[in-house]
Amino acid sequence: MNISEIMIPTIHSISSDKSVSHAARLMSQYQMDSLVVIDHGELVGLVTSRDVLTAHPNRIVADAMCNQMHYLLADQNIWEAHHYFLNENVKLAIVLDEEQVSGMITKETVEMKIAEYKDPLSGLYRAPYIQFIGESYLRKQIPFHLLFIDLNDFGRINKQYGHPFGDDVIRTYSAVLSSIAEDQGDHLCRYAGDEFVLISTAPIALIEQYIDLISRPTNVLDITVSAAVGHVNGCEDPDFFKRSWRELIAQASLESSAIKAQKTASALPS
Amino acid sequence: MFGDSSVYSRKATLSLKISEFEVPPMQDLLIIGRKAPIGPEAVRRMAEALSPEQFTLLKIDHPKIEAVLLRNSLLQMMDEKLLMKIILEESERMISESMVLRSELKIALSVQREVDLL
């Protein structure tokens, strides 16, 4: 989803020589929390309701506005906006479309939209998040490891213990995976029902430890849970950046399916 | 018919005082409080409109004072840091965040030299 789809498209402006009390009146009239400050056709600042509340009403807007403006592009996606707001520690940005001001966007709006992409059961982001990270790394040519983690026999757990217990297993297992991902600043999502995707830029030795740890049968809520892990190593594949996100995720998921099938076959009596 | 002998009238008395408007009205320096009704940019614009290129606005990091407007000639006579130190030391005792102080600052040089007679 692009910023242009959730931004405030209407912009109201004021000149910097107007009073703060006039700015407050305009904000009330337009029911806006901020006004862009334009002098002689040039954007010079932004005055918010907070500025208006803290400055003396007799002051001119130039003495109350913030002239360090933050810009986002209309075609950037909400994940980029989310990262931008977190990194810059700002609450509002002006949206530009072909170098023209086309709207405004608040951190709050972005966070509300991002929350829709969070899985309520596990608290992890869903597939669009990891896709954004993966595509962003591919675009910036940052090599990474892609792990596709598929729980083994999850259908059996649901059938044997009931779906609420299955939900508990997903929740607990997600917390275990999160603790691994958080340690390295990696990116994790719940891709689908019992499937998770991890993107990591950690060294291969650590990735091998991850795979070993995740593949090994683990006690979760007094039952044994294991997972099949498909791995795409972007650090060794010379054509890695020529491939699409879709191709990479397909390869990793097929690999995890193959591992799962292999384990099932070896468990069958010969 | 009622005989009404009282007369109703409304009068206004005007009092007019005329004096010369001093240009610029801010003398040598203005010290602007953080929550003063007139902010630094407005002061700068006012000074620039009334006395172009004669004043400099210095924004400062101070709990009560936001900026000081200084006549350029003062900065040519004295080191800026020294001048600001003196101004802040003296003004911070009486200024509040919501005030703008006006000040006159004159620098008089006193010299005494001793020379050898030929």
PDB file of C-alpha atoms in Angstrom, chain A residues 127-142 144 146 187 199 240-241 243-245 248:
ATOM      1  CA  ALA A 127       3.475 -11.673   4.855  1.00  0.00           C
ATOM      2  CA  PRO A 128       3.357  -8.133   3.311  1.00  0.00           C
ATOM      3  CA  TYR A 129       5.884  -6.948   5.897  1.00  0.00           C
ATOM      4  CA  ILE A 130       8.517  -9.544   5.085  1.00  0.00           C
ATOM      5  CA  GLN A 131       7.886  -8.964   1.389  1.00  0.00           C
ATOM      6  CA  PHE A 132       8.631  -5.264   1.897  1.00  0.00           C
ATOM      7  CA  ILE A 133      11.863  -6.059   3.759  1.00  0.00           C
ATOM      8  CA  GLY A 134      12.927  -8.669   1.191  1.00  0.00           C
ATOM      9  CA  GLU A 135      12.203  -6.474  -1.809  1.00  0.00           C
ATOM     10  CA  SER A 136      13.859  -3.517  -0.137  1.00  0.00           C
ATOM     11  CA  TYR A 137      17.048  -5.568   0.478  1.00  0.00           C
ATOM     12  CA  LEU A 138      16.981  -6.855  -3.092  1.00  0.00           C
ATOM     13  CA  ARG A 139      16.622  -3.316  -4.413  1.00  0.00           C
ATOM     14  CA  LYS A 140      19.491  -2.070  -2.255  1.00  0.00           C
ATOM     15  CA  GLN A 141      21.494  -5.219  -3.110  1.00  0.00           C
ATOM     16  CA  ILE A 142      21.924  -6.227   0.532  1.00  0.00           C
ATOM     17  CA  PHE A 144      20.464 -11.893   3.146  1.00  0.00           C
ATOM     18  CA  LEU A 146      15.789 -16.325   3.766  1.00  0.00           C
ATOM     19  CA  HIS A 187      12.980  -9.694  10.469  1.00  0.00           C
ATOM     20  CA  ILE A 199      15.140 -12.674   6.925  1.00  0.00           C
ATOM     21  CA  PHE A 240      20.602 -13.596  -6.129  1.00  0.00           C
ATOM     22  CA  PHE A 241      19.769  -9.970  -6.970  1.00  0.00           C
ATOM     23  CA  ARG A 243      15.725 -12.962  -8.828  1.00  0.00           C
ATOM     24  CA  SER A 244      12.372 -11.704  -7.664  1.00  0.00           C
ATOM     25  CA  TRP A 245      11.012 -11.957  -4.147  1.00  0.00           C
ATOM     26  CA  LEU A 248      13.033 -16.642  -3.601  1.00  0.00           C
TER      27      LEU A 248
END
